[in-house]
PDB file of C-alpha atoms and ligand atoms in Angstrom:
ATOM      1  CA  MET A   1     -11.817   3.811 152.738  1.00 43.00           C
ATOM      2  CA  SER A   2      -8.454   2.076 152.617  1.00 44.00           C
ATOM      3  CA  GLY A   3      -6.598  -0.897 151.203  1.00 49.00           C
ATOM      4  CA  GLU A   4      -5.865  -2.072 147.688  1.00 54.00           C
ATOM      5  CA  SER A   5      -7.528  -0.138 144.930  1.00 61.00           C
ATOM      6  CA  SER A   6      -8.848  -1.815 141.832  1.00 91.00           C
ATOM      7  CA  LEU A   7      -9.972   0.350 138.957  1.00 97.00           C
ATOM      8  CA  PRO A   8      -9.838   4.132 139.345  1.00 98.00           C
ATOM      9  CA  CYS A   9     -13.250   5.726 138.926  1.00 98.00           C
ATOM     10  CA  HIS A  10     -11.723   9.008 137.747  1.00 98.00           C
ATOM     11  CA  VAL A  11      -8.435   9.358 135.861  1.00 98.00           C
ATOM     12  CA  ALA A  12      -7.048  12.814 135.104  1.00 98.00           C
ATOM     13  CA  ILE A  13      -4.162  13.318 132.675  1.00 98.00           C
ATOM     14  CA  ILE A  14      -1.594  16.038 132.060  1.00 98.00           C
ATOM     15  CA  MET A  15      -0.783  15.415 128.401  1.00 98.00           C
ATOM     16  CA  ASP A  16       2.816  16.596 128.220  1.00 98.00           C
ATOM     17  CA  GLY A  17       5.620  16.051 125.740  1.00 98.00           C
ATOM     18  CA  ASN A  18       4.178  16.966 122.329  1.00 98.00           C
ATOM     19  CA  GLY A  19       6.913  19.537 121.690  1.00 97.00           C
ATOM     20  CA  ARG A  20       9.721  17.099 122.492  1.00 98.00           C
ATOM     21  CA  TRP A  21       8.067  14.351 120.435  1.00 98.00           C
ATOM     22  CA  ALA A  22       8.090  16.722 117.446  1.00 98.00           C
ATOM     23  CA  ARG A  23      11.663  17.903 118.031  1.00 98.00           C
ATOM     24  CA  GLN A  24      12.941  14.310 118.102  1.00 98.00           C
ATOM     25  CA  ARG A  25      11.482  13.921 114.610  1.00 98.00           C
ATOM     26  CA  GLY A  26      12.562  17.284 113.206  1.00 98.00           C
ATOM     27  CA  LEU A  27       8.916  18.428 113.063  1.00 98.00           C
ATOM     28  CA  SER A  28       7.312  21.686 114.189  1.00 97.00           C
ATOM     29  CA  ARG A  29       5.808  21.969 117.692  1.00 96.00           C
ATOM     30  CA  LEU A  30       2.377  22.242 116.117  1.00 96.00           C
ATOM     31  CA  GLU A  31       2.887  18.920 114.377  1.00 97.00           C
ATOM     32  CA  GLY A  32       3.653  17.503 117.822  1.00 98.00           C
ATOM     33  CA  HIS A  33       0.375  18.884 119.142  1.00 97.00           C
ATOM     34  CA  ARG A  34      -1.377  17.438 116.117  1.00 97.00           C
ATOM     35  CA  ALA A  35       0.035  13.992 116.944  1.00 98.00           C
ATOM     36  CA  GLY A  36      -1.043  14.597 120.556  1.00 98.00           C
ATOM     37  CA  ALA A  37      -4.585  15.459 119.522  1.00 97.00           C
ATOM     38  CA  LYS A  38      -4.692  12.301 117.411  1.00 97.00           C
ATOM     39  CA  ASN A  39      -3.731  10.254 120.456  1.00 98.00           C
ATOM     40  CA  VAL A  40      -6.748  11.524 122.409  1.00 97.00           C
ATOM     41  CA  ARG A  41      -9.125   9.111 120.650  1.00 97.00           C
ATOM     42  CA  ARG A  42      -6.905   6.075 121.351  1.00 98.00           C
ATOM     43  CA  VAL A  43      -6.612   6.993 125.041  1.00 98.00           C
ATOM     44  CA  VAL A  44     -10.321   7.791 125.461  1.00 98.00           C
ATOM     45  CA  ASN A  45     -11.217   4.443 123.861  1.00 97.00           C
ATOM     46  CA  ALA A  46      -8.802   2.533 126.057  1.00 98.00           C
ATOM     47  CA  PHE A  47     -10.033   4.042 129.335  1.00 98.00           C
ATOM     48  CA  ALA A  48     -13.670   3.601 128.277  1.00 98.00           C
ATOM     49  CA  ASP A  49     -12.951  -0.068 127.476  1.00 97.00           C
ATOM     50  CA  HIS A  50     -11.407  -0.506 130.915  1.00 97.00           C
ATOM     51  CA  GLY A  51     -14.646   0.836 132.431  1.00 97.00           C
ATOM     52  CA  VAL A  52     -13.232   4.073 133.836  1.00 98.00           C
ATOM     53  CA  LYS A  53     -16.229   6.332 134.492  1.00 98.00           C
ATOM     54  CA  TYR A  54     -14.559   9.780 134.382  1.00 98.00           C
ATOM     55  CA  LEU A  55     -11.586  10.918 132.323  1.00 98.00           C
ATOM     56  CA  THR A  56     -10.274  14.478 132.568  1.00 98.00           C
ATOM     57  CA  LEU A  57      -7.723  15.728 130.020  1.00 98.00           C
ATOM     58  CA  PHE A  58      -5.666  18.877 130.546  1.00 97.00           C
ATOM     59  CA  ALA A  59      -5.620  20.320 127.032  1.00 94.00           C
ATOM     60  CA  PHE A  60      -4.862  24.021 127.560  1.00 94.00           C
ATOM     61  CA  SER A  61      -3.873  25.761 130.763  1.00 94.00           C
ATOM     62  CA  THR A  62      -4.398  29.385 131.734  1.00 93.00           C
ATOM     63  CA  GLU A  63      -0.588  29.655 131.578  1.00 92.00           C
ATOM     64  CA  ASN A  64      -0.525  28.397 127.957  1.00 93.00           C
ATOM     65  CA  TRP A  65      -1.748  31.852 126.804  1.00 96.00           C
ATOM     66  CA  SER A  66       1.813  33.068 127.372  1.00 96.00           C
ATOM     67  CA  ARG A  67       3.276  30.770 124.688  1.00 94.00           C
ATOM     68  CA  PRO A  68       4.191  32.422 121.368  1.00 95.00           C
ATOM     69  CA  GLN A  69       1.058  33.711 119.627  1.00 96.00           C
ATOM     70  CA  LYS A  70       1.539  31.346 116.694  1.00 95.00           C
ATOM     71  CA  GLU A  71       1.568  28.312 119.006  1.00 93.00           C
ATOM     72  CA  VAL A  72      -1.485  29.573 120.943  1.00 96.00           C
ATOM     73  CA  GLU A  73      -3.393  30.078 117.705  1.00 95.00           C
ATOM     74  CA  GLY A  74      -2.273  26.655 116.502  1.00 95.00           C
ATOM     75  CA  LEU A  75      -3.396  24.974 119.728  1.00 95.00           C
ATOM     76  CA  LEU A  76      -6.781  26.697 119.726  1.00 95.00           C
ATOM     77  CA  GLY A  77      -7.237  25.790 116.058  1.00 95.00           C
ATOM     78  CA  LEU A  78      -6.371  22.195 116.853  1.00 95.00           C
ATOM     79  CA  LEU A  79      -8.874  22.091 119.698  1.00 94.00           C
ATOM     80  CA  SER A  80     -11.537  23.421 117.405  1.00 95.00           C
ATOM     81  CA  GLU A  81     -10.628  20.881 114.706  1.00 96.00           C
ATOM     82  CA  SER A  82     -10.576  18.052 117.259  1.00 96.00           C
ATOM     83  CA  ILE A  83     -14.039  18.954 118.496  1.00 95.00           C
ATOM     84  CA  ASP A  84     -15.284  18.878 114.886  1.00 94.00           C
ATOM     85  CA  LYS A  85     -13.629  15.542 114.246  1.00 94.00           C
ATOM     86  CA  GLU A  86     -14.226  13.770 117.532  1.00 96.00           C
ATOM     87  CA  THR A  87     -17.652  14.869 118.745  1.00 97.00           C
ATOM     88  CA  GLN A  88     -19.598  12.418 116.575  1.00 96.00           C
ATOM     89  CA  PHE A  89     -17.220   9.639 117.571  1.00 96.00           C
ATOM     90  CA  PHE A  90     -17.673  10.460 121.271  1.00 97.00           C
ATOM     91  CA  HIS A  91     -21.430  10.652 120.814  1.00 98.00           C
ATOM     92  CA  ARG A  92     -21.585   7.247 119.114  1.00 97.00           C
ATOM     93  CA  ALA A  93     -19.483   5.821 121.948  1.00 97.00           C
ATOM     94  CA  ASN A  94     -22.142   7.105 124.425  1.00 98.00           C
ATOM     95  CA  ILE A  95     -19.565   9.498 125.957  1.00 98.00           C
ATOM     96  CA  LYS A  96     -20.789  12.621 127.720  1.00 98.00           C
ATOM     97  CA  LEU A  97     -18.611  15.703 127.313  1.00 98.00           C
ATOM     98  CA  ARG A  98     -17.915  18.329 129.926  1.00 97.00           C
ATOM     99  CA  HIS A  99     -15.648  21.320 130.043  1.00 96.00           C
ATOM    100  CA  VAL A 100     -13.767  22.816 132.973  1.00 97.00           C
ATOM    101  CA  GLY A 101     -12.072  26.167 132.811  1.00 97.00           C
ATOM    102  CA  GLU A 102     -12.913  29.605 131.529  1.00 94.00           C
ATOM    103  CA  VAL A 103     -15.037  29.626 128.446  1.00 88.00           C
ATOM    104  CA  ASP A 104     -15.423  33.283 127.593  1.00 91.00           C
ATOM    105  CA  ARG A 105     -11.776  33.995 126.730  1.00 93.00           C
ATOM    106  CA  LEU A 106     -11.814  31.403 123.944  1.00 93.00           C
ATOM    107  CA  PRO A 107     -12.537  32.455 120.354  1.00 94.00           C
ATOM    108  CA  LEU A 108     -16.321  32.734 119.866  1.00 96.00           C
ATOM    109  CA  GLU A 109     -16.454  29.946 117.311  1.00 95.00           C
ATOM    110  CA  LEU A 110     -14.660  27.583 119.702  1.00 95.00           C
ATOM    111  CA  GLN A 111     -17.022  28.570 122.546  1.00 95.00           C
ATOM    112  CA  ARG A 112     -19.949  27.750 120.303  1.00 96.00           C
ATOM    113  CA  LYS A 113     -18.487  24.362 119.339  1.00 96.00           C
ATOM    114  CA  VAL A 114     -17.763  23.417 122.941  1.00 96.00           C
ATOM    115  CA  LYS A 115     -21.299  24.296 124.016  1.00 96.00           C
ATOM    116  CA  ALA A 116     -22.815  22.410 121.065  1.00 97.00           C
ATOM    117  CA  ALA A 117     -20.744  19.273 121.808  1.00 98.00           C
ATOM    118  CA  ILE A 118     -21.790  19.368 125.470  1.00 98.00           C
ATOM    119  CA  GLU A 119     -25.436  19.823 124.494  1.00 98.00           C
ATOM    120  CA  LEU A 120     -25.318  16.988 121.928  1.00 98.00           C
ATOM    121  CA  THR A 121     -23.872  14.479 124.384  1.00 98.00           C
ATOM    122  CA  LYS A 122     -25.685  15.594 127.532  1.00 98.00           C
ATOM    123  CA  ASP A 123     -27.959  12.533 127.807  1.00 98.00           C
ATOM    124  CA  ASN A 124     -25.223   9.978 127.124  1.00 98.00           C
ATOM    125  CA  THR A 125     -24.741   7.460 129.896  1.00 98.00           C
ATOM    126  CA  GLY A 126     -21.222   6.120 129.242  1.00 98.00           C
ATOM    127  CA  MET A 127     -17.898   7.640 130.222  1.00 98.00           C
ATOM    128  CA  ILE A 128     -17.795  11.306 131.183  1.00 98.00           C
ATOM    129  CA  LEU A 129     -14.972  13.018 129.332  1.00 98.00           C
ATOM    130  CA  CYS A 130     -14.033  16.291 130.895  1.00 98.00           C
ATOM    131  CA  LEU A 131     -11.889  18.600 128.761  1.00 97.00           C
ATOM    132  CA  ALA A 132      -9.898  21.078 130.805  1.00 96.00           C
ATOM    133  CA  PHE A 133      -9.024  24.024 128.661  1.00 90.00           C
ATOM    134  CA  ASP A 134      -8.289  27.524 129.619  1.00 95.00           C
ATOM    135  CA  TYR A 135      -8.153  25.808 132.993  1.00 97.00           C
ATOM    136  CA  GLY A 136      -6.054  26.774 136.007  1.00 97.00           C
ATOM    137  CA  SER A 137      -6.683  25.377 139.455  1.00 98.00           C
ATOM    138  CA  ARG A 138      -5.790  28.474 141.471  1.00 98.00           C
ATOM    139  CA  SER A 139      -8.102  30.697 139.497  1.00 96.00           C
ATOM    140  CA  GLU A 140     -10.848  28.062 139.819  1.00 98.00           C
ATOM    141  CA  ILE A 141     -10.403  28.216 143.613  1.00 98.00           C
ATOM    142  CA  VAL A 142     -10.375  32.024 143.661  1.00 98.00           C
ATOM    143  CA  ASP A 143     -13.573  32.066 141.545  1.00 97.00           C
ATOM    144  CA  ALA A 144     -15.220  29.718 144.042  1.00 98.00           C
ATOM    145  CA  VAL A 145     -14.295  32.049 146.919  1.00 97.00           C
ATOM    146  CA  ARG A 146     -15.684  35.012 144.977  1.00 97.00           C
ATOM    147  CA  CYS A 147     -18.965  33.183 144.344  1.00 97.00           C
ATOM    148  CA  ILE A 148     -19.323  32.159 147.982  1.00 97.00           C
ATOM    149  CA  LYS A 149     -18.717  35.741 149.100  1.00 96.00           C
ATOM    150  CA  GLU A 150     -21.155  37.167 146.557  1.00 96.00           C
ATOM    151  CA  GLY A 151     -23.748  34.608 147.681  1.00 95.00           C
ATOM    152  CA  ASN A 152     -23.433  35.885 151.264  1.00 92.00           C
ATOM    153  CA  VAL A 153     -22.970  32.349 152.558  1.00 93.00           C
ATOM    154  CA  SER A 154     -22.656  32.350 156.334  1.00 94.00           C
ATOM    155  CA  THR A 155     -19.279  31.259 157.703  1.00 94.00           C
ATOM    156  CA  GLY A 156     -20.763  28.278 159.528  1.00 96.00           C
ATOM    157  CA  ASP A 157     -22.094  26.867 156.266  1.00 96.00           C
ATOM    158  CA  ILE A 158     -18.675  26.807 154.621  1.00 96.00           C
ATOM    159  CA  ASN A 159     -17.167  23.336 154.552  1.00 97.00           C
ATOM    160  CA  GLU A 160     -15.137  21.153 152.202  1.00 97.00           C
ATOM    161  CA  ALA A 161     -18.101  19.425 150.546  1.00 96.00           C
ATOM    162  CA  MET A 162     -19.934  22.673 149.818  1.00 97.00           C
ATOM    163  CA  PHE A 163     -16.713  24.302 148.596  1.00 98.00           C
ATOM    164  CA  SER A 164     -16.199  21.471 146.086  1.00 98.00           C
ATOM    165  CA  GLY A 165     -19.637  22.305 144.712  1.00 97.00           C
ATOM    166  CA  TYR A 166     -18.410  25.781 143.735  1.00 98.00           C
ATOM    167  CA  LEU A 167     -15.561  24.419 141.608  1.00 98.00           C
ATOM    168  CA  GLY A 168     -15.774  23.784 137.863  1.00 97.00           C
ATOM    169  CA  THR A 169     -15.616  20.049 138.578  1.00 98.00           C
ATOM    170  CA  GLN A 170     -18.849  20.216 140.595  1.00 97.00           C
ATOM    171  CA  GLY A 171     -20.534  16.785 140.619  1.00 97.00           C
ATOM    172  CA  ILE A 172     -17.411  14.964 139.406  1.00 98.00           C
ATOM    173  CA  PRO A 173     -15.689  12.778 142.027  1.00 98.00           C
ATOM    174  CA  ASP A 174     -12.087  13.664 142.890  1.00 98.00           C
ATOM    175  CA  PRO A 175      -9.554  11.922 140.630  1.00 98.00           C
ATOM    176  CA  ASP A 176      -8.276   8.618 141.990  1.00 97.00           C
ATOM    177  CA  LEU A 177      -5.325   8.677 139.644  1.00 98.00           C
ATOM    178  CA  VAL A 178      -3.488  11.627 138.089  1.00 98.00           C
ATOM    179  CA  ILE A 179      -1.152  10.710 135.233  1.00 98.00           C
ATOM    180  CA  ARG A 180       1.474  13.009 133.772  1.00 98.00           C
ATOM    181  CA  THR A 181       3.286  11.994 130.614  1.00 98.00           C
ATOM    182  CA  GLY A 182       6.528  13.551 129.365  1.00 98.00           C
ATOM    183  CA  GLY A 183       8.742  12.998 132.418  1.00 98.00           C
ATOM    184  CA  GLU A 184       8.138  16.156 134.484  1.00 98.00           C
ATOM    185  CA  MET A 185       7.001  15.524 138.042  1.00 98.00           C
ATOM    186  CA  ARG A 186       4.674  18.349 138.954  1.00 98.00           C
ATOM    187  CA  LEU A 187       0.981  19.200 138.902  1.00 98.00           C
ATOM    188  CA  SER A 188       1.305  22.511 137.009  1.00 97.00           C
ATOM    189  CA  ASN A 189      -1.838  24.102 138.517  1.00 97.00           C
ATOM    190  CA  PHE A 190      -4.037  21.126 137.614  1.00 98.00           C
ATOM    191  CA  LEU A 191      -6.834  20.037 139.999  1.00 98.00           C
ATOM    192  CA  LEU A 192      -4.930  21.146 143.113  1.00 98.00           C
ATOM    193  CA  TRP A 193      -7.965  20.911 145.407  1.00 98.00           C
ATOM    194  CA  GLN A 194      -9.382  17.779 143.796  1.00 98.00           C
ATOM    195  CA  ALA A 195      -6.083  15.855 143.735  1.00 98.00           C
ATOM    196  CA  ALA A 196      -5.508  16.111 147.507  1.00 97.00           C
ATOM    197  CA  TYR A 197      -5.590  12.309 147.880  1.00 96.00           C
ATOM    198  CA  SER A 198      -5.020  11.211 144.293  1.00 97.00           C
ATOM    199  CA  GLU A 199      -2.391   8.662 143.420  1.00 97.00           C
ATOM    200  CA  LEU A 200       0.181  10.273 141.138  1.00 98.00           C
ATOM    201  CA  TYR A 201       1.757   8.440 138.208  1.00 98.00           C
ATOM    202  CA  PHE A 202       4.588   9.996 136.228  1.00 98.00           C
ATOM    203  CA  THR A 203       5.908   8.425 133.065  1.00 98.00           C
ATOM    204  CA  PRO A 204       8.712   9.578 130.763  1.00 98.00           C
ATOM    205  CA  VAL A 205       6.638   8.449 127.757  1.00 98.00           C
ATOM    206  CA  LEU A 206       5.738  11.460 125.599  1.00 98.00           C
ATOM    207  CA  TRP A 207       2.012  12.088 125.133  1.00 98.00           C
ATOM    208  CA  PRO A 208       1.742  11.083 121.448  1.00 98.00           C
ATOM    209  CA  ASP A 209       3.338   7.724 122.397  1.00 98.00           C
ATOM    210  CA  PHE A 210       1.067   7.094 125.393  1.00 98.00           C
ATOM    211  CA  SER A 211      -0.493   3.873 124.099  1.00 98.00           C
ATOM    212  CA  GLU A 212      -2.845   1.151 125.367  1.00 98.00           C
ATOM    213  CA  LYS A 213       0.210  -0.712 126.676  1.00 98.00           C
ATOM    214  CA  GLU A 214       1.309   2.342 128.684  1.00 98.00           C
ATOM    215  CA  ILE A 215      -2.249   2.718 130.025  1.00 98.00           C
ATOM    216  CA  ASP A 216      -2.215  -0.902 131.180  1.00 98.00           C
ATOM    217  CA  LYS A 217       1.079  -0.208 132.985  1.00 98.00           C
ATOM    218  CA  ALA A 218      -0.384   2.841 134.735  1.00 98.00           C
ATOM    219  CA  LEU A 219      -3.489   0.925 135.816  1.00 98.00           C
ATOM    220  CA  LEU A 220      -1.384  -1.978 137.069  1.00 97.00           C
ATOM    221  CA  ASP A 221       0.757   0.429 139.078  1.00 97.00           C
ATOM    222  CA  TYR A 222      -2.399   2.005 140.531  1.00 97.00           C
ATOM    223  CA  ARG A 223      -3.737  -1.411 141.612  1.00 95.00           C
ATOM    224  CA  GLN A 224      -0.609  -1.930 143.681  1.00 92.00           C
ATOM    225  CA  ARG A 225      -1.012   1.315 145.628  1.00 92.00           C
ATOM    226  CA  GLN A 226      -2.332   1.287 149.168  1.00 84.00           C
ATOM    227  CA  ARG A 227      -4.773   4.161 149.509  1.00 79.00           C
ATOM    228  CA  ARG A 228      -5.176   5.264 153.080  1.00 81.00           C
ATOM    229  CA  PHE A 229      -6.593   8.794 152.794  1.00 82.00           C
ATOM    230  CA  GLY A 230      -4.543   9.873 155.799  1.00 82.00           C
ATOM    231  CA  SER A 231      -5.494   6.997 158.091  1.00 81.00           C
ATOM    232  CA  LEU A 232      -3.386   3.928 158.959  1.00 74.00           C
TER     233      LEU A 232
HETATM  234  C1  FPP B   1       2.007  19.847 126.339  1.00 81.58           C
HETATM  235  O1  FPP B   1       3.060  19.586 125.464  1.00 81.58           O
HETATM  236  C2  FPP B   1       0.738  19.792 125.640  1.00 81.58           C
HETATM  237  C3  FPP B   1      -0.092  20.854 125.447  1.00 81.58           C
HETATM  238  C4  FPP B   1       0.189  22.200 125.943  1.00 81.58           C
HETATM  239  C5  FPP B   1      -1.323  20.726 124.665  1.00 81.58           C
HETATM  240  C6  FPP B   1      -2.033  19.427 124.761  1.00 81.58           C
HETATM  241  C7  FPP B   1      -3.089  19.433 123.751  1.00 81.58           C
HETATM  242  C8  FPP B   1      -3.407  18.381 122.983  1.00 81.58           C
HETATM  243  C9  FPP B   1      -2.774  17.056 123.101  1.00 81.58           C
HETATM  244  C10 FPP B   1      -4.523  18.516 122.027  1.00 81.58           C
HETATM  245  C11 FPP B   1      -5.766  18.159 122.803  1.00 81.58           C
HETATM  246  C12 FPP B   1      -6.916  17.902 122.000  1.00 81.58           C
HETATM  247  C13 FPP B   1      -8.101  17.501 122.539  1.00 81.58           C
HETATM  248  C14 FPP B   1      -9.234  17.174 121.650  1.00 81.58           C
HETATM  249  C15 FPP B   1      -8.344  17.378 123.989  1.00 81.58           C
HETATM  250  P1  FPP B   1       4.300  20.599 125.452  1.00 81.58           P
HETATM  251  O2  FPP B   1       4.097  21.537 124.310  1.00 81.58           O
HETATM  252  O3  FPP B   1       4.437  21.259 126.779  1.00 81.58           O
HETATM  253  O4  FPP B   1       5.444  19.582 125.185  1.00 81.58           O
HETATM  254  P2  FPP B   1       6.978  19.785 125.601  1.00 81.58           P
HETATM  255  O5  FPP B   1       7.003  19.820 127.104  1.00 81.58           O
HETATM  256  O6  FPP B   1       7.625  18.552 125.039  1.00 81.58           O
HETATM  257  O7  FPP B   1       7.447  21.054 124.926  1.00 81.58           O
END
């Protein structure tokens, strides 16, 4: 597999910059997250219209628990509200929802909503929208190792393909393109295993402002990359 790439099959996004977007407007951080949550529908629509098959959004990291309690509660509340508001829209758009990350540390009501949304959309055949919350890549990898050990898998049977099957993203192809908004240039414990050969796209645009036009720019940039997967 090499040469010019056309459309990425899987796009994964680190949605960063809500806090700064709010500060620039004299609003609270939570209002920034609210604007960010509102932008999710626009971005999901745009990627679905482009024909992208998998979209993964990093909504809440394992490290986000260490933010001030009020912000954590606000973010979890917003996730819960977004699931209420968006699930029917996703369902009508034939989108199938998935979740990666821990589920049992989330408030019970949120756990229930996530499971119900996944169940409702499980037979949809359009885009697969994977919500990463309470997600951290290192702990996902450590969990996979634990599972393999507990399953008494023999050393000779351990290989990259089987290991991928023990990750939360099991069955989802590796991302072709990882986008980070908000100007920072790091992966922040997001899909470290899966992004081994991903093209990375960093934009200073803050997440609430990440529009269809910005998506077109990112996809155009991706088309100009030469993907070699380590070969010449
Ligand atoms: C980073 O901005 C963003 C987050 C920690 C949360 C992202 C969550 C949403 C956009 C809501 C998602 C909703 C759904 C339905 C998936 P930041 O606070 O780090 O911004 P800053 O770097 O400017 O402070």
